[in-house]
mmCIF file of C-alpha atoms and ligand atoms in Angstrom:
data_model
loop_
_atom_site.group_PDB
_atom_site.id
_atom_site.type_symbol
_atom_site.label_atom_id
_atom_site.label_comp_id
_atom_site.label_asym_id
_atom_site.label_seq_id
_atom_site.Cartn_x
_atom_site.Cartn_y
_atom_site.Cartn_z
ATOM 1 C CA MET H 11 21.213 -12.589 11.561
ATOM 2 C CA ASN H 12 24.228 -10.311 12.087
ATOM 3 C CA SER H 13 25.968 -10.566 8.732
ATOM 4 C CA THR H 14 25.407 -8.257 5.773
ATOM 5 C CA ILE H 15 21.973 -8.620 4.201
ATOM 6 C CA ARG H 16 22.354 -9.089 0.456
ATOM 7 C CA ILE H 17 19.424 -7.573 -1.399
ATOM 8 C CA GLY H 18 18.131 -7.909 -4.961
ATOM 9 C CA VAL H 19 15.640 -5.390 -6.365
ATOM 10 C CA ILE H 20 13.159 -6.286 -9.120
ATOM 11 C CA GLY H 21 11.480 -3.415 -11.000
ATOM 12 C CA LEU H 22 13.271 -0.066 -11.169
ATOM 13 C CA GLY H 23 10.512 2.532 -11.163
ATOM 14 C CA ILE H 24 9.905 3.244 -7.483
ATOM 15 C CA GLY H 25 12.163 0.228 -6.938
ATOM 16 C CA SER H 26 15.254 2.276 -7.814
ATOM 17 C CA GLY H 27 14.430 4.581 -4.876
ATOM 18 C CA HIS H 28 13.984 1.504 -2.673
ATOM 19 C CA ALA H 29 17.389 0.213 -3.800
ATOM 20 C CA GLN H 30 19.040 3.476 -2.763
ATOM 21 C CA ARG H 31 17.239 3.560 0.592
ATOM 22 C CA PHE H 32 18.155 -0.054 1.410
ATOM 23 C CA ALA H 33 21.758 0.459 0.250
ATOM 24 C CA ALA H 34 22.050 3.373 2.707
ATOM 25 C CA LEU H 35 21.074 1.207 5.710
ATOM 26 C CA PRO H 36 23.883 -0.199 7.842
ATOM 27 C CA GLY H 37 24.613 -3.857 7.132
ATOM 28 C CA CYS H 38 22.683 -3.891 3.863
ATOM 29 C CA GLU H 39 24.042 -4.242 0.370
ATOM 30 C CA VAL H 40 22.099 -4.101 -2.892
ATOM 31 C CA VAL H 41 24.011 -6.700 -4.897
ATOM 32 C CA ALA H 42 21.678 -7.207 -7.866
ATOM 33 C CA ILE H 43 18.916 -5.377 -9.749
ATOM 34 C CA ALA H 44 16.525 -6.577 -12.421
ATOM 35 C CA ASP H 45 14.228 -4.826 -14.861
ATOM 36 C CA THR H 46 12.798 -6.229 -18.072
ATOM 37 C CA ASN H 47 13.357 -2.827 -19.719
ATOM 38 C CA PRO H 48 17.071 -2.737 -20.638
ATOM 39 C CA VAL H 49 17.099 1.055 -21.077
ATOM 40 C CA ARG H 50 15.700 1.620 -17.591
ATOM 41 C CA LEU H 51 18.051 -1.011 -16.192
ATOM 42 C CA GLU H 52 20.990 0.877 -17.666
ATOM 43 C CA GLU H 53 19.819 4.343 -16.562
ATOM 44 C CA ARG H 54 18.742 3.464 -13.038
ATOM 45 C CA GLY H 55 21.617 0.994 -12.619
ATOM 46 C CA GLU H 56 24.045 3.939 -12.781
ATOM 47 C CA LYS H 57 22.723 5.115 -9.386
ATOM 48 C CA ILE H 58 23.127 1.702 -7.747
ATOM 49 C CA SER H 59 26.838 1.093 -7.859
ATOM 50 C CA GLY H 60 28.227 -2.421 -7.785
ATOM 51 C CA ALA H 61 24.909 -4.211 -8.358
ATOM 52 C CA ALA H 62 24.805 -6.933 -11.004
ATOM 53 C CA ARG H 63 22.192 -6.086 -13.663
ATOM 54 C CA TYR H 64 19.607 -8.481 -15.090
ATOM 55 C CA THR H 65 16.820 -8.094 -17.633
ATOM 56 C CA ASP H 66 15.399 -11.423 -16.408
ATOM 57 C CA PRO H 67 14.500 -11.458 -12.671
ATOM 58 C CA MET H 68 14.347 -15.272 -12.622
ATOM 59 C CA LYS H 69 17.942 -15.420 -13.885
ATOM 60 C CA MET H 70 18.923 -13.010 -11.105
ATOM 61 C CA LEU H 71 17.284 -15.278 -8.530
ATOM 62 C CA ARG H 72 19.057 -18.326 -9.992
ATOM 63 C CA GLU H 73 22.509 -16.772 -10.238
ATOM 64 C CA VAL H 74 22.901 -14.436 -7.253
ATOM 65 C CA ALA H 75 22.984 -15.529 -3.610
ATOM 66 C CA LEU H 76 20.467 -13.185 -1.970
ATOM 67 C CA ASP H 77 19.003 -12.834 1.535
ATOM 68 C CA ALA H 78 16.166 -10.504 0.571
ATOM 69 C CA VAL H 79 14.316 -9.404 -2.536
ATOM 70 C CA VAL H 80 12.346 -6.238 -3.239
ATOM 71 C CA VAL H 81 9.425 -6.727 -5.655
ATOM 72 C CA ALA H 82 8.420 -3.406 -7.257
ATOM 73 C CA THR H 83 6.972 -4.398 -10.606
ATOM 74 C CA PRO H 84 3.476 -3.943 -12.068
ATOM 75 C CA ASN H 85 0.957 -5.602 -9.742
ATOM 76 C CA LYS H 86 0.458 -8.734 -11.873
ATOM 77 C CA PHE H 87 4.002 -9.881 -11.122
ATOM 78 C CA HIS H 88 3.964 -9.323 -7.333
ATOM 79 C CA ALA H 89 2.707 -12.833 -6.535
ATOM 80 C CA PRO H 90 4.773 -14.902 -9.011
ATOM 81 C CA LEU H 91 8.013 -13.034 -8.242
ATOM 82 C CA THR H 92 7.411 -13.162 -4.475
ATOM 83 C CA LEU H 93 6.794 -16.921 -4.693
ATOM 84 C CA ALA H 94 9.940 -17.359 -6.801
ATOM 85 C CA ALA H 95 12.026 -15.377 -4.284
ATOM 86 C CA LEU H 96 10.596 -17.347 -1.352
ATOM 87 C CA ARG H 97 11.459 -20.594 -3.163
ATOM 88 C CA LYS H 98 15.058 -19.304 -3.077
ATOM 89 C CA ASN H 99 14.668 -18.760 0.681
ATOM 90 C CA CYS H 100 14.727 -14.987 0.415
ATOM 91 C CA HIS H 101 12.818 -12.556 2.615
ATOM 92 C CA VAL H 102 10.530 -10.364 0.492
ATOM 93 C CA PHE H 103 9.633 -6.673 0.633
ATOM 94 C CA CYS H 104 6.718 -6.420 -1.792
ATOM 95 C CA GLU H 105 5.111 -3.265 -3.102
ATOM 96 C CA LYS H 106 1.430 -2.631 -2.541
ATOM 97 C CA PRO H 107 -1.028 -4.008 -3.478
ATOM 98 C CA MET H 108 0.154 -7.356 -2.136
ATOM 99 C CA ALA H 109 -1.333 -9.175 -5.136
ATOM 100 C CA MET H 110 -4.089 -9.151 -7.757
ATOM 101 C CA ASN H 111 -6.544 -10.996 -5.461
ATOM 102 C CA VAL H 112 -6.945 -12.688 -2.065
ATOM 103 C CA ALA H 113 -6.124 -16.188 -3.367
ATOM 104 C CA GLN H 114 -2.722 -15.014 -4.577
ATOM 105 C CA ALA H 115 -2.102 -13.107 -1.346
ATOM 106 C CA GLN H 116 -2.901 -16.178 0.736
ATOM 107 C CA ALA H 117 -0.558 -18.331 -1.383
ATOM 108 C CA MET H 118 2.205 -15.777 -0.770
ATOM 109 C CA LYS H 119 1.629 -15.910 2.980
ATOM 110 C CA THR H 120 1.639 -19.729 3.030
ATOM 111 C CA ALA H 121 4.886 -19.803 1.056
ATOM 112 C CA ALA H 122 6.504 -17.319 3.462
ATOM 113 C CA VAL H 123 5.401 -19.306 6.499
ATOM 114 C CA ASN H 124 6.652 -22.577 4.979
ATOM 115 C CA ALA H 125 9.978 -21.009 4.024
ATOM 116 C CA ARG H 126 10.206 -19.300 7.452
ATOM 117 C CA ARG H 127 10.938 -16.024 5.715
ATOM 118 C CA ARG H 128 9.629 -12.496 6.300
ATOM 119 C CA LEU H 129 7.111 -11.022 3.879
ATOM 120 C CA MET H 130 6.307 -7.330 4.222
ATOM 121 C CA ILE H 131 4.026 -5.120 2.123
ATOM 122 C CA ASN H 132 5.040 -1.501 1.566
ATOM 123 C CA PHE H 133 2.092 0.233 3.217
ATOM 124 C CA SER H 134 4.335 3.239 3.633
ATOM 125 C CA TYR H 135 1.805 5.708 5.104
ATOM 126 C CA ARG H 136 1.615 3.949 8.473
ATOM 127 C CA PHE H 137 5.351 4.546 8.919
ATOM 128 C CA MET H 138 4.948 8.352 9.047
ATOM 129 C CA PRO H 139 5.580 9.829 12.528
ATOM 130 C CA MET H 140 2.192 11.564 12.316
ATOM 131 C CA SER H 141 0.437 8.236 11.716
ATOM 132 C CA VAL H 142 2.230 6.768 14.718
ATOM 133 C CA ALA H 143 1.229 9.819 16.783
ATOM 134 C CA LEU H 144 -2.443 9.135 15.949
ATOM 135 C CA LYS H 145 -2.060 5.411 16.639
ATOM 136 C CA ARG H 146 -0.711 6.271 20.092
ATOM 137 C CA GLN H 147 -3.897 8.227 20.825
ATOM 138 C CA VAL H 148 -6.102 5.316 19.748
ATOM 139 C CA ASP H 149 -4.058 2.773 21.718
ATOM 140 C CA ALA H 150 -4.197 4.990 24.808
ATOM 141 C CA GLY H 151 -8.013 5.035 24.543
ATOM 142 C CA VAL H 152 -8.193 8.796 23.923
ATOM 143 C CA VAL H 153 -10.857 8.507 21.192
ATOM 144 C CA GLY H 154 -12.604 5.506 22.731
ATOM 145 C CA HIS H 155 -14.263 2.841 20.575
ATOM 146 C CA ILE H 156 -13.998 3.738 16.873
ATOM 147 C CA TYR H 157 -17.382 3.032 15.322
ATOM 148 C CA PHE H 158 -17.420 5.085 12.137
ATOM 149 C CA GLY H 159 -14.868 6.371 9.675
ATOM 150 C CA ARG H 160 -14.075 7.570 6.226
ATOM 151 C CA THR H 161 -10.835 6.952 4.336
ATOM 152 C CA VAL H 162 -10.316 8.715 1.061
ATOM 153 C CA TRP H 163 -7.795 9.389 -1.697
ATOM 154 C CA HIS H 164 -9.148 11.410 -4.610
ATOM 155 C CA ARG H 165 -7.356 13.034 -7.493
ATOM 156 C CA GLN H 166 -8.838 15.692 -9.744
ATOM 157 C CA ARG H 167 -6.988 14.256 -12.761
ATOM 158 C CA GLY H 168 -4.111 11.918 -11.919
ATOM 159 C CA MET H 169 -4.010 8.703 -13.903
ATOM 160 C CA PRO H 170 -0.462 7.358 -13.375
ATOM 161 C CA GLY H 171 1.381 6.685 -16.633
ATOM 162 C CA PHE H 172 -1.855 7.278 -18.564
ATOM 163 C CA GLY H 173 -2.170 4.631 -21.286
ATOM 164 C CA GLY H 174 0.368 2.353 -19.574
ATOM 165 C CA TRP H 175 0.093 -0.625 -17.226
ATOM 166 C CA PHE H 176 -1.616 1.196 -14.297
ATOM 167 C CA GLY H 177 -4.794 1.572 -16.395
ATOM 168 C CA ASN H 178 -4.634 -1.967 -17.800
ATOM 169 C CA LYS H 179 -6.786 -4.381 -15.805
ATOM 170 C CA GLU H 180 -4.744 -7.375 -16.927
ATOM 171 C CA LEU H 181 -1.533 -5.908 -15.454
ATOM 172 C CA ALA H 182 -2.872 -3.815 -12.548
ATOM 173 C CA GLY H 183 -5.949 -5.736 -11.383
ATOM 174 C CA GLY H 184 -7.885 -2.499 -10.925
ATOM 175 C CA GLY H 185 -7.575 1.279 -10.925
ATOM 176 C CA PRO H 186 -7.357 3.891 -8.133
ATOM 177 C CA LEU H 187 -8.816 1.547 -5.516
ATOM 178 C CA ILE H 188 -6.001 -0.982 -5.865
ATOM 179 C CA ASP H 189 -3.446 1.791 -6.451
ATOM 180 C CA LEU H 190 -4.300 4.593 -3.992
ATOM 181 C CA GLY H 191 -7.139 3.118 -1.941
ATOM 182 C CA VAL H 192 -4.840 0.414 -0.561
ATOM 183 C CA HIS H 193 -2.841 2.997 1.387
ATOM 184 C CA ARG H 194 -5.901 4.634 2.931
ATOM 185 C CA ILE H 195 -7.553 1.279 3.710
ATOM 186 C CA ASP H 196 -4.413 -0.015 5.406
ATOM 187 C CA LEU H 197 -4.021 3.184 7.418
ATOM 188 C CA ALA H 198 -7.650 3.057 8.605
ATOM 189 C CA LEU H 199 -7.596 -0.668 9.463
ATOM 190 C CA TRP H 200 -4.294 -0.337 11.312
ATOM 191 C CA LEU H 201 -5.550 2.660 13.327
ATOM 192 C CA MET H 202 -8.840 0.836 14.067
ATOM 193 C CA GLY H 203 -6.966 -2.228 15.381
ATOM 194 C CA HIS H 204 -7.912 -4.457 12.433
ATOM 195 C CA PRO H 205 -11.580 -5.226 13.112
ATOM 196 C CA GLU H 206 -12.934 -8.150 11.085
ATOM 197 C CA PRO H 207 -14.974 -7.124 8.011
ATOM 198 C CA VAL H 208 -18.319 -8.901 7.578
ATOM 199 C CA SER H 209 -19.792 -7.222 4.496
ATOM 200 C CA ILE H 210 -19.185 -4.580 1.868
ATOM 201 C CA MET H 211 -21.281 -2.660 -0.622
ATOM 202 C CA GLY H 212 -19.256 -1.017 -3.387
ATOM 203 C CA SER H 213 -19.549 0.852 -6.653
ATOM 204 C CA THR H 214 -17.023 1.575 -9.378
ATOM 205 C CA TYR H 215 -17.260 4.133 -12.193
ATOM 206 C CA ASN H 216 -15.346 5.152 -15.265
ATOM 207 C CA LYS H 217 -16.944 8.413 -16.298
ATOM 208 C CA ILE H 218 -13.957 10.690 -16.903
ATOM 209 C CA ALA H 219 -10.695 8.797 -17.501
ATOM 210 C CA GLY H 220 -12.370 6.393 -19.937
ATOM 211 C CA ARG H 221 -13.656 9.304 -22.009
ATOM 212 C CA ILE H 222 -10.247 11.025 -22.043
ATOM 213 C CA ALA H 223 -8.610 7.702 -22.988
ATOM 214 C CA ARG H 224 -10.989 7.307 -25.934
ATOM 215 C CA GLU H 225 -10.273 10.881 -27.059
ATOM 216 C CA GLN H 226 -6.524 10.272 -26.826
ATOM 217 C CA ASN H 227 -6.696 6.729 -28.211
ATOM 218 C CA LYS H 228 -5.180 5.248 -25.039
ATOM 219 C CA HIS H 229 -5.887 1.955 -23.297
ATOM 220 C CA PHE H 230 -7.903 2.285 -20.067
ATOM 221 C CA SER H 231 -9.738 -0.779 -18.767
ATOM 222 C CA VAL H 232 -10.082 -0.039 -15.027
ATOM 223 C CA GLU H 233 -12.314 2.197 -12.876
ATOM 224 C CA ASP H 234 -11.536 5.877 -12.364
ATOM 225 C CA LEU H 235 -13.566 6.037 -9.125
ATOM 226 C CA ALA H 236 -14.407 3.417 -6.524
ATOM 227 C CA GLY H 237 -16.381 3.786 -3.327
ATOM 228 C CA GLY H 238 -17.756 1.431 -0.754
ATOM 229 C CA LEU H 239 -19.093 0.912 2.732
ATOM 230 C CA VAL H 240 -17.483 -1.786 4.870
ATOM 231 C CA LYS H 241 -19.197 -3.194 7.953
ATOM 232 C CA PHE H 242 -17.185 -4.900 10.682
ATOM 233 C CA ARG H 243 -18.091 -7.584 13.222
ATOM 234 C CA ASN H 244 -17.503 -5.090 16.085
ATOM 235 C CA GLY H 245 -20.276 -2.880 14.698
ATOM 236 C CA ALA H 246 -17.997 -0.308 13.068
ATOM 237 C CA THR H 247 -18.526 1.072 9.566
ATOM 238 C CA LEU H 248 -15.860 2.448 7.230
ATOM 239 C CA ILE H 249 -16.464 4.395 4.014
ATOM 240 C CA VAL H 250 -13.712 3.921 1.417
ATOM 241 C CA GLU H 251 -13.277 6.195 -1.610
ATOM 242 C CA ALA H 252 -10.524 6.363 -4.232
ATOM 243 C CA SER H 253 -10.277 8.080 -7.590
ATOM 244 C CA TRP H 254 -7.839 9.165 -10.277
ATOM 245 C CA ALA H 255 -10.353 11.451 -11.985
ATOM 246 C CA LEU H 256 -13.052 13.260 -10.064
ATOM 247 C CA ASN H 257 -14.488 16.757 -10.357
ATOM 248 C CA ILE H 258 -13.086 18.075 -7.076
ATOM 249 C CA GLY H 259 -11.533 21.434 -6.311
ATOM 250 C CA GLU H 260 -7.988 20.378 -5.412
ATOM 251 C CA PRO H 261 -5.460 18.287 -7.324
ATOM 252 C CA GLU H 262 -5.160 15.720 -4.570
ATOM 253 C CA HIS H 263 -7.381 15.042 -1.550
ATOM 254 C CA MET H 264 -6.318 12.474 1.066
ATOM 255 C CA MET H 265 -8.115 12.048 4.346
ATOM 256 C CA THR H 266 -8.693 9.391 6.952
ATOM 257 C CA THR H 267 -11.105 10.334 9.740
ATOM 258 C CA LEU H 268 -12.084 7.874 12.436
ATOM 259 C CA TYR H 269 -14.828 8.711 14.911
ATOM 260 C CA GLY H 270 -14.839 7.195 18.380
ATOM 261 C CA ASP H 271 -17.231 7.554 21.293
ATOM 262 C CA LYS H 272 -14.738 9.820 23.131
ATOM 263 C CA GLY H 273 -13.216 11.754 20.232
ATOM 264 C CA SER H 274 -11.949 11.512 16.682
ATOM 265 C CA ILE H 275 -8.708 11.497 14.725
ATOM 266 C CA THR H 276 -7.993 12.792 11.250
ATOM 267 C CA GLN H 277 -5.004 12.593 8.984
ATOM 268 C CA ARG H 278 -5.294 14.744 5.871
ATOM 269 C CA ASN H 279 -3.205 16.387 3.221
ATOM 270 C CA VAL H 280 -3.029 20.161 3.108
ATOM 271 C CA GLY H 281 -2.799 22.470 0.095
ATOM 272 C CA GLY H 282 -3.752 19.762 -2.387
ATOM 273 C CA GLY H 283 -0.287 18.144 -2.242
ATOM 274 C CA TYR H 284 1.780 15.741 -0.197
ATOM 275 C CA GLN H 285 2.061 17.771 3.034
ATOM 276 C CA PHE H 286 -0.018 16.242 5.824
ATOM 277 C CA GLN H 287 -1.499 17.253 9.135
ATOM 278 C CA ALA H 288 -3.018 15.263 11.959
ATOM 279 C CA GLU H 289 -5.897 16.366 14.148
ATOM 280 C CA LEU H 290 -7.429 15.142 17.361
ATOM 281 C CA LEU H 291 -10.851 16.076 18.659
ATOM 282 C CA THR H 292 -11.703 15.170 22.223
ATOM 283 C CA GLU H 293 -14.469 15.899 24.648
ATOM 284 C CA GLU H 294 -13.125 17.103 27.987
ATOM 285 C CA ASN H 295 -15.330 18.247 30.867
ATOM 286 C CA GLY H 296 -18.248 18.763 28.516
ATOM 287 C CA CYS H 297 -16.192 20.786 26.016
ATOM 288 C CA LEU H 298 -14.978 19.754 22.580
ATOM 289 C CA PHE H 299 -11.303 20.484 21.921
ATOM 290 C CA HIS H 300 -9.891 20.453 18.396
ATOM 291 C CA LYS H 301 -6.117 20.008 18.378
ATOM 292 C CA THR H 302 -3.586 19.928 15.551
ATOM 293 C CA LEU H 303 -0.438 17.873 15.920
ATOM 294 C CA ALA H 304 2.723 19.965 16.113
ATOM 295 C CA ASN H 305 5.737 18.442 14.347
ATOM 296 C CA PRO H 306 6.186 15.104 16.098
ATOM 297 C CA ASN H 307 9.332 15.298 18.195
ATOM 298 C CA PHE H 308 10.182 11.660 17.622
ATOM 299 C CA THR H 309 11.324 9.568 14.704
ATOM 300 C CA VAL H 310 9.881 6.226 13.684
ATOM 301 C CA PRO H 311 11.535 3.461 11.697
ATOM 302 C CA SER H 312 10.902 3.712 7.965
ATOM 303 C CA ALA H 313 9.324 0.739 6.175
ATOM 304 C CA TYR H 314 12.848 -0.190 5.017
ATOM 305 C CA GLU H 315 14.219 -0.151 8.558
ATOM 306 C CA GLU H 316 11.242 -2.150 9.812
ATOM 307 C CA PHE H 317 11.801 -4.865 7.177
ATOM 308 C CA ILE H 318 15.504 -5.194 8.020
ATOM 309 C CA ALA H 319 14.799 -5.177 11.785
ATOM 310 C CA ALA H 320 12.185 -7.929 11.361
ATOM 311 C CA ILE H 321 14.746 -10.075 9.505
ATOM 312 C CA ARG H 322 17.465 -9.493 12.107
ATOM 313 C CA GLU H 323 15.126 -9.981 15.071
ATOM 314 C CA ASN H 324 13.387 -12.973 13.471
ATOM 315 C CA ARG H 325 9.910 -11.501 14.019
ATOM 316 C CA GLU H 326 6.851 -10.525 12.000
ATOM 317 C CA PRO H 327 7.184 -7.049 10.500
ATOM 318 C CA SER H 328 4.532 -4.382 10.847
ATOM 319 C CA ALA H 329 2.575 -4.501 7.527
ATOM 320 C CA GLY H 330 3.226 -8.216 7.203
ATOM 321 C CA ALA H 331 1.374 -10.761 5.059
ATOM 322 C CA ASP H 332 -1.747 -10.846 7.254
ATOM 323 C CA ASP H 333 -2.226 -7.096 6.900
ATOM 324 C CA GLY H 334 -1.730 -7.390 3.136
ATOM 325 C CA ILE H 335 -4.456 -10.046 3.008
ATOM 326 C CA ARG H 336 -6.802 -7.890 5.128
ATOM 327 C CA VAL H 337 -6.528 -5.014 2.657
ATOM 328 C CA GLN H 338 -6.800 -7.380 -0.317
ATOM 329 C CA LYS H 339 -10.027 -8.797 1.119
ATOM 330 C CA ILE H 340 -11.619 -5.349 1.061
ATOM 331 C CA LEU H 341 -10.357 -4.612 -2.468
ATOM 332 C CA ASP H 342 -11.711 -7.932 -3.772
ATOM 333 C CA GLY H 343 -14.983 -7.501 -1.877
ATOM 334 C CA LEU H 344 -15.560 -3.993 -3.203
ATOM 335 C CA TYR H 345 -14.832 -4.988 -6.808
ATOM 336 C CA ARG H 346 -17.052 -8.070 -6.459
ATOM 337 C CA SER H 347 -19.884 -6.042 -4.963
ATOM 338 C CA ALA H 348 -19.608 -3.441 -7.731
ATOM 339 C CA ALA H 349 -19.695 -6.163 -10.398
ATOM 340 C CA LYS H 350 -22.719 -7.893 -8.834
ATOM 341 C CA GLY H 351 -24.528 -4.670 -7.975
ATOM 342 C CA ARG H 352 -25.239 -5.803 -4.422
ATOM 343 C CA GLU H 353 -23.673 -6.245 -0.992
ATOM 344 C CA VAL H 354 -21.227 -9.134 -0.571
ATOM 345 C CA ARG H 355 -20.497 -10.893 2.711
ATOM 346 C CA PHE H 356 -17.050 -12.087 3.793
ATOM 347 C CA ARG H 357 -16.523 -15.672 4.858
HETATM 348 N N1 LIG L 413 4.224 2.385 -1.820
HETATM 349 C C1 LIG L 413 4.022 3.389 -2.659
HETATM 350 O O1 LIG L 413 3.721 4.500 -2.228
HETATM 351 C C2 LIG L 413 4.155 3.167 -4.145
HETATM 352 C C3 LIG L 413 4.400 4.246 -4.990
HETATM 353 C C4 LIG L 413 4.527 3.994 -6.358
HETATM 354 C C5 LIG L 413 4.384 2.705 -6.842
HETATM 355 N N2 LIG L 413 4.117 1.681 -5.998
HETATM 356 C C6 LIG L 413 3.947 0.307 -6.498
HETATM 357 O O2 LIG L 413 5.198 -0.126 -7.022
HETATM 358 C C7 LIG L 413 4.986 -0.966 -8.136
HETATM 359 C C8 LIG L 413 5.731 -0.391 -9.323
HETATM 360 O O3 LIG L 413 5.199 0.875 -9.626
HETATM 361 P P1 LIG L 413 6.083 1.971 -10.386
HETATM 362 O O4 LIG L 413 5.411 3.270 -10.184
HETATM 363 O O5 LIG L 413 7.504 1.851 -9.993
HETATM 364 O O6 LIG L 413 5.867 1.480 -11.899
HETATM 365 P P2 LIG L 413 6.832 1.725 -13.127
HETATM 366 O O7 LIG L 413 6.092 1.327 -14.339
HETATM 367 O O8 LIG L 413 7.439 3.094 -13.056
HETATM 368 O O9 LIG L 413 8.057 0.713 -12.878
HETATM 369 C C9 LIG L 413 7.904 -0.660 -12.949
HETATM 370 C C10 LIG L 413 9.179 -1.259 -13.525
HETATM 371 O O10 LIG L 413 9.050 -2.689 -13.525
HETATM 372 C C11 LIG L 413 9.606 -3.191 -14.735
HETATM 373 N N3 LIG L 413 9.012 -4.495 -14.974
HETATM 374 C C12 LIG L 413 7.810 -4.798 -15.519
HETATM 375 N N4 LIG L 413 7.606 -6.134 -15.481
HETATM 376 C C13 LIG L 413 8.700 -6.683 -14.897
HETATM 377 C C14 LIG L 413 9.069 -7.998 -14.558
HETATM 378 N N5 LIG L 413 8.261 -9.033 -14.800
HETATM 379 N N6 LIG L 413 10.271 -8.210 -13.999
HETATM 380 C C15 LIG L 413 11.086 -7.162 -13.748
HETATM 381 N N7 LIG L 413 10.792 -5.891 -14.028
HETATM 382 C C16 LIG L 413 9.597 -5.657 -14.583
HETATM 383 C C17 LIG L 413 9.270 -2.141 -15.771
HETATM 384 O O11 LIG L 413 10.149 -2.213 -16.895
HETATM 385 C C18 LIG L 413 9.432 -0.849 -14.988
HETATM 386 O O12 LIG L 413 10.738 -0.328 -15.097
HETATM 387 C C19 LIG L 413 3.473 -1.051 -8.330
HETATM 388 O O13 LIG L 413 2.974 -2.203 -7.738
HETATM 389 C C20 LIG L 413 2.950 0.187 -7.616
HETATM 390 O O14 LIG L 413 1.649 -0.002 -7.122
HETATM 391 C C21 LIG L 413 4.016 1.889 -4.672
#
């Protein structure tokens, strides 16, 4: 596909940033935007010149000839809007989480395969140069077989849009696990080479955010902390933790550490914010060396560039539908295990 790729963007929270990033790519044009909130549509639309504006995304899909659609709405609408866009033969760049549950995610994949269109999930953290630098170490065998790991995103107090859709189970499907945990789970699975999960034991809590919501008379029907232990067919174990409200010492704590039989890798935030560092520990000649990655001297394609390249090259993108389903399986499994109070096994 060499011609201009005509893009429509649905949902103008983070989606307005996506629209600007796609519009800046060569051979891409954002020709339409949709948001059910007319005020937001007006405000954000000012930054996306020339795009037709719709308060009804279905009307946009009916009226505008599009090659690709960005879905960046509350989680509940990811599956129905992706399916609607695929029915119009559009490629889809869908925000994380892929869907509310595995059944929806699988239906999205089937629709993409049948339509012969690309479906990518915005697992943006794997597109950081530092993540790629760590992946190169794993792929080169530097850390050996990864058999244990921990992947974490905790916030001291950080409920997004407190009282809004993120904390509403009906619209979000879950709390910090489905919101933040997805990124850390995807990063860990991708670095581990996507081993097959066989079982999970999980717990969810709502000890802090629920209390604050009651005090402030706000709606909050999801967990504020989720944790679980995933076992894989290759013998590996991964601990997953995600919270929006936890009594920790820093505002934000993100870390993925994977231990192999020859070394380990870690990606973590520093200073409680969104600056990251990557570390490698290896055993050489009987000595343990602990190295920190200097600024990577290479660039990697952004998620936006990867999506467009996959369309033009007619190939599966990185973070495609299968990877979305893999993450969704762990989310569903952890929530199911927490609800049942026992381990659940994957079929
Ligand atoms: N990849 C990332 O790092 C990242 C970061 C932030 C958000 N997200 C994801 O992006 C999605 C949106 O999050 P956000 O922070 O932008 O939320 P938001 O609430 O700021 O924005 C969502 C927008 O969607 C609009 N909307 C709601 N229902 C709609 C519908 N049916 N059709 C069209 N528009 C609709 C709302 O009016 C709102 O303007 C979520 O799934 C979230 O998990 C991903």
